[in-house]
Amino acid sequence: MLSYDSPISVNGQKPPSAPVVMAAPRQSMPSAPRPAPRAPAPAPALSNGALTNGATSTRSSSSHATEHHIWLVTGPAGCGKSTVAKYLANSLHLPYIEGDEFHPQSNIDKMSAGIPLTDADRWDWLTALREASIRELDRGNNGAVLTCSALKRKYRDVIRVAPYFMPNLHLHFIYLDASEEMLLQRVMMRQNHYMGANMVHSQFDILEPPTADEVDVIRIDVSRPADVVMAESLDQVLKTMDRIQEASNNKK
Ligand SMILES: Nc1ncnc2c1ncn2[C@@H]1O[C@H](COP(=O)(O)OP(=O)(O)OP(=O)(O)O)[C@@H](O)[C@H]1O
Ligand SMILES: O=C(O)[C@H](O)[C@@H](O)[C@H](O)[C@H](O)CO
């Protein structure tokens, strides 16, 4: 039976003990008609492989980026999603989509009142984020960077449908790995945010950290200072892009 609880395969890897069936979203957000696939877009690195922030890529100056990437920065409240995602988007010259801005007011009201969201509260939000990232590609961008808690496997699977819409699109999760105690401290120090420290436990209560078969996940230990976390995230992203581009070039 098709359901949100049926994990989909990730890059050909079957989830353990589950039939590989696609979980079709019940309600999809309306979306604009999609144009034909675009011509290759330029790589984010400068011609000498250097990025404007000083990081370097192994990408050769003669290669062209034919592959597109959506980077979802994930993890529970306060783990550093916005911090990392903004840095990646700036470094890669990609649009930044702040997932929190896509919550309907009813979700914000619930979280502000200290009431955790349910699966039902999140489905439309997840499909809206998926559609928003596809729209950025339709506008001619080479990819997008999004923040999205994506706490459960089935939430990640909703976003995993995105590459089905476009050839040469690769979806990646950057999972920011932190302990509950650490996030409690960070959220307590934060001012003027609807997500109070009283909500951190509920996030860990339902958290399903990515498993080994989720091969589209880059895991980053965020117990280290923010600048180290950002640099490692960018390094992993660049390596992943290079690996995928090289594989694509070799196919031609
Ligand atoms: N590696 C880090 N070390 C210490 N503090 C950090 C680190 N990363 C982010 N922070 C701080 O932790 C707080 C939460 O960060 P941020 O807003 O990026 O997290 P978030 O996951 O986007 O949160 P939310 O999901 O609640 O919007 C901020 O005050 C930020 O400056
Ligand atoms: O799935 C959820 O419960 C929500 O997305 C939350 O994670 C918050 O929106 C976010 O973390 C802001 O603090």
Tab-separated table of C-alpha atoms in Angstrom, residues 38 49 80 94 98 123 136 152 156 179 195 201 205:
chain	number	residue	atom	x	y	z
A	38	ARG	CA	18.220	24.313	-19.457
A	49	GLY	CA	38.903	26.936	-8.994
A	80	GLY	CA	22.597	26.024	12.833
A	94	LEU	CA	22.775	30.048	-5.170
A	98	GLU	CA	14.435	29.819	4.480
A	123	TRP	CA	2.957	17.709	4.708
A	136	GLU	CA	14.403	28.369	-8.466
A	152	LYS	CA	11.819	12.111	9.964
A	156	ARG	CA	13.041	13.615	3.665
A	179	SER	CA	23.036	16.753	21.080
A	195	MET	CA	10.600	28.435	18.830
A	201	HIS	CA	12.859	18.074	23.563
A	205	ASP	CA	11.476	12.981	20.575
